[in-house]
Structure formats: C-alpha cells, structure tokens
Tab-separated table of C-alpha atoms in Angstrom:
chain	number	residue	atom	x	y	z
M	382	MET	CA	14.013	28.167	-4.299
M	383	LEU	CA	15.683	25.108	-2.797
M	384	ILE	CA	14.377	21.838	-4.207
M	385	ALA	CA	15.697	18.608	-2.813
M	386	PHE	CA	15.023	14.906	-3.040
M	387	SER	CA	14.531	13.166	0.255
M	388	GLU	CA	14.702	9.377	0.453
M	389	SER	CA	12.563	9.206	3.621
M	390	MET	CA	9.817	11.364	2.142
M	391	ALA	CA	10.133	9.557	-1.226
M	392	THR	CA	9.116	12.533	-3.336
M	393	ARG	CA	10.420	15.896	-4.457
M	394	THR	CA	10.451	18.377	-1.625
M	395	ILE	CA	11.187	22.033	-1.216
M	396	LYS	CA	13.182	23.574	1.631
M	397	PHE	CA	12.703	26.977	3.165
M	398	PRO	CA	13.639	28.822	6.341
M	399	ALA	CA	10.874	30.304	8.498
M	400	VAL	CA	10.338	31.947	11.864
M	401	ILE	CA	7.741	30.399	14.172
M	402	LYS	CA	4.951	32.879	14.879
M	403	ILE	CA	1.651	32.623	16.766
M	404	ILE	CA	-1.950	33.559	16.037
M	405	GLY	CA	-4.245	33.230	19.039
M	406	VAL	CA	-2.836	30.139	20.741
M	407	ASN	CA	-1.657	28.455	17.523
M	408	PRO	CA	2.038	28.490	16.543
M	409	PHE	CA	2.612	28.457	12.783
M	410	VAL	CA	4.885	29.476	9.938
M	411	TYR	CA	4.069	31.284	6.724
M	412	LEU	CA	5.157	29.580	3.513
M	413	PRO	CA	6.924	31.718	0.897
M	414	PRO	CA	5.031	32.176	-2.404
M	415	ASN	CA	7.401	29.874	-4.345
M	416	VAL	CA	6.856	27.112	-1.762
M	417	LEU	CA	3.088	27.510	-2.014
M	418	GLU	CA	3.276	27.302	-5.821
M	419	PHE	CA	5.342	24.114	-5.497
M	420	ILE	CA	2.804	22.508	-3.111
M	421	PHE	CA	-0.194	23.647	-5.182
M	422	ALA	CA	1.374	22.076	-8.275
M	423	GLN	CA	1.981	18.784	-6.446
M	424	ALA	CA	-1.518	18.765	-4.901
M	425	GLN	CA	-3.104	19.978	-8.154
M	426	LYS	CA	-5.203	22.404	-6.136
M	427	ASP	CA	-4.887	25.692	-4.301
M	428	LYS	CA	-8.042	25.623	-2.190
M	429	GLY	CA	-9.186	23.703	0.867
M	430	LYS	CA	-6.970	21.758	3.206
M	431	ILE	CA	-3.806	20.310	1.728
M	432	PRO	CA	-2.173	17.337	3.492
M	433	VAL	CA	1.609	17.621	3.615
M	434	ARG	CA	4.647	15.829	4.952
M	435	ILE	CA	7.177	18.109	6.550
M	436	LYS	CA	10.540	18.051	8.193
M	437	MET	CA	11.366	20.716	10.741
M	438	ASP	CA	15.120	20.785	11.279
M	439	GLY	CA	15.171	17.127	10.207
M	440	HIS	CA	12.226	15.895	12.320
M	441	GLU	CA	9.512	14.389	10.121
M	442	PHE	CA	5.752	14.961	10.612
M	443	THR	CA	2.471	14.948	8.729
M	444	GLN	CA	0.313	18.034	8.864
M	445	THR	CA	-2.352	19.925	6.963
M	446	LEU	CA	-1.669	23.192	5.216
M	447	VAL	CA	-4.639	25.533	5.669
M	448	ARG	CA	-5.672	28.976	4.556
M	449	TYR	CA	-6.929	31.197	7.372
M	450	SER	CA	-7.741	34.912	7.236
M	451	GLY	CA	-6.333	35.157	3.722
M	452	HIS	CA	-2.963	33.498	4.447
M	453	TRP	CA	-1.709	29.946	4.023
M	454	ARG	CA	-0.271	28.692	7.301
M	455	LEU	CA	1.516	25.580	8.447
M	456	TYR	CA	0.518	25.059	12.068
M	457	LEU	CA	3.073	23.499	14.420
M	458	ASN	CA	1.732	21.613	17.420
M	459	THR	CA	3.559	21.141	20.710
M	460	THR	CA	4.786	17.648	19.809
M	461	MET	CA	6.410	18.959	16.643
M	462	ARG	CA	8.061	21.914	18.339
M	463	LYS	CA	9.328	19.824	21.257
M	464	ALA	CA	10.836	17.215	18.929
M	465	ALA	CA	12.674	19.933	17.003
M	466	ARG	CA	13.439	21.901	20.204
M	467	LYS	CA	11.862	25.036	18.763
M	468	GLU	CA	9.905	27.807	20.481
M	469	LEU	CA	8.003	30.861	19.312
M	470	GLY	CA	10.321	33.290	17.556
M	471	ASP	CA	12.858	30.572	16.667
M	472	SER	CA	13.927	29.980	13.075
M	473	ALA	CA	13.895	26.528	11.531
M	474	ILE	CA	14.602	24.919	8.191
M	475	PHE	CA	11.495	23.257	6.794
M	476	GLU	CA	11.233	20.662	4.073
M	477	ILE	CA	7.750	20.099	2.665
M	478	ALA	CA	5.912	17.985	0.096
M	479	PHE	CA	2.292	17.206	-0.719
M	480	ASP	CA	1.072	14.026	1.010
M	481	PRO	CA	-1.386	12.179	-1.241
M	482	GLY	CA	-2.057	9.408	1.309
M	483	LYS	CA	-5.413	9.265	3.085
M	484	LYS	CA	-5.386	9.697	6.824
M	485	ILE	CA	-8.089	8.089	8.881
M	486	ILE	CA	-8.252	9.193	12.478
M	487	LYS	CA	-10.406	7.076	14.733
M	488	PRO	CA	-12.413	8.820	17.453
M	489	HIS	CA	-11.033	8.373	20.959
M	490	PRO	CA	-12.979	5.686	22.898
M	491	ALA	CA	-13.844	8.219	25.630
M	492	PHE	CA	-15.482	10.467	23.035
M	493	LEU	CA	-17.419	7.553	21.510
M	494	LYS	CA	-18.596	6.547	24.989
M	495	ALA	CA	-19.738	10.115	25.735
M	496	LEU	CA	-21.645	10.312	22.442
M	497	LYS	CA	-23.310	6.979	23.126
M	498	LYS	CA	-24.338	8.238	26.568
M	499	ASN	CA	-25.736	11.548	25.271
M	500	LYS	CA	-28.168	10.866	22.417
M	501	ALA	CA	-28.814	14.568	21.713
M	502	ALA	CA	-25.093	15.319	21.309
M	503	ASN	CA	-24.668	12.176	19.196
M	504	LYS	CA	-27.474	13.242	16.853
M	505	ILE	CA	-25.960	16.710	16.474
M	506	PHE	CA	-22.485	15.254	15.882
M	507	ASP	CA	-23.851	12.928	13.177
M	508	HIS	CA	-25.280	15.939	11.323
M	509	LEU	CA	-22.157	18.140	11.556
M	510	PRO	CA	-20.295	18.918	8.352
M	511	PRO	CA	-17.516	16.330	7.857
M	512	TYR	CA	-14.751	18.916	8.311
M	513	LEU	CA	-16.092	19.819	11.770
M	514	GLN	CA	-16.483	16.160	12.799
M	515	THR	CA	-12.878	15.581	11.750
M	516	GLU	CA	-11.679	18.664	13.616
M	517	ILE	CA	-13.311	17.482	16.867
M	518	ILE	CA	-12.104	13.896	16.469
M	519	ARG	CA	-8.563	14.982	15.595
M	520	TYR	CA	-8.330	17.390	18.527
M	521	ILE	CA	-9.434	14.824	21.122
M	522	SER	CA	-7.500	11.931	19.561
M	523	PHE	CA	-4.152	13.718	19.789
M	524	LEU	CA	-4.414	14.706	23.451
M	525	LYS	CA	-1.837	12.986	25.651
M	526	THR	CA	-3.189	12.676	29.210
M	527	GLU	CA	-6.387	11.026	30.404
M	528	GLU	CA	-7.154	14.191	32.359
M	529	SER	CA	-7.001	16.399	29.259
M	530	ILE	CA	-8.950	13.836	27.207
M	531	ASN	CA	-11.748	13.648	29.784
M	532	ARG	CA	-11.861	17.432	30.218
M	533	ASN	CA	-12.052	17.985	26.462
M	534	VAL	CA	-14.648	15.267	25.866
M	535	ILE	CA	-16.906	17.154	28.300
M	536	LYS	CA	-16.173	20.416	26.465
M	537	ALA	CA	-16.953	18.765	23.113
M	538	ILE	CA	-20.304	17.445	24.343
M	539	ASP	CA	-21.163	20.867	25.791
M	540	PHE	CA	-20.163	22.478	22.480
M	541	LEU	CA	-22.450	20.121	20.559
M	542	LEU	CA	-25.304	20.949	22.931
M	543	GLY	CA	-24.726	24.689	22.449
M	544	LYS	CA	-23.333	25.244	25.948
M	545	GLY	CA	-19.812	26.479	25.345
M	546	ARG	CA	-16.749	27.018	23.180
M	547	PHE	CA	-14.558	24.241	21.842
M	548	ILE	CA	-11.631	24.114	19.381
M	549	GLY	CA	-11.704	27.891	19.142
M	550	ARG	CA	-15.346	28.008	18.078
M	551	ASP	CA	-18.443	29.363	19.740
M	552	SER	CA	-21.262	26.966	20.646
M	553	TYR	CA	-22.529	24.937	17.716
M	554	ARG	CA	-26.031	25.920	16.685
M	555	GLY	CA	-26.453	23.838	13.552
C-alpha cells in the first residue's frame, strides 16, 4: 500500500496503479481492497456513494466512488481521460482521498426552462428520489455543447413522462 501526503489535496491519500476498463459505455477502474479500506476508514462508511478527490497521473478531479453490480468502481469521464491523455486499456497511477466537502450542482437553465414549460414532467421530477434528481441534473449540467444539452433535455423530459430511456435507465414510472 502506498500512502502519500499531497499538499494540493490537503489530506492523506493513497496511490495505486489501475487499468482503465469499460462497462457498457462507462470507463472505470477497480480499486484494490486496501485502497477501499483506506477510503472507507476516511469516509467512516462503506455503503452508498462516497465523494472522493482523485489524481490520475497528476491531474486532479472530484468524483464519486460507487458500488455497482457488487463491485466498487471509480468512473472516469471523457474530460478526465482527455486531461490525463488516457484511453481504455491504458494504465494510470491514481491518488485518492475521501472528499468531505458538499457539492451542490445547479440544474442547467435549459433543463429548468423545459421543466417550467412541461408541468407534468416538473411534477414527476419534484417527486423523484433525490439521488435520481441529482443524477439527471449532474448529467445535463456537465454536457459541453448546446446541441448535446438541448438533445438531452428533451430526452430527460421524455424519460420523466415515461417515453424513453435516459442516463442508462428505462422510462421512469414512479
């Protein structure tokens, strides 16, 4: 186990090498058991989503560690991989620590406008579990182009109305 102190992350961190894999369309890395134990101890929990700060080959990001299909995974979005110049199958050195700070992500104005316009979708959105609201907001808020934002706002509204898939989920049926 490599434990290091990082001035920029201002807390104890742990380093580990990993190979970037993919599940569905989502690139990720598995964390070794000793790294998971380290994070669980810092977070004082081993269930639910765990916010973390990471470095991938020296490039710093915030992310959420999640358990899916029985395995803890650290998902790596396109922005992260591009910054570190890493592709699927590449190895990288990761540095990770629990991130106790709260993150508030504001809904994209285009999504708020669409909800205001569609009362039925707005009502459904207001009654979604908080984790699902956050997932929708986060997905749309981190899109880069107006074209992709507009396309995905339409998909989100359709999803809320039970007319299609969005964020890897079948139509919402409350």
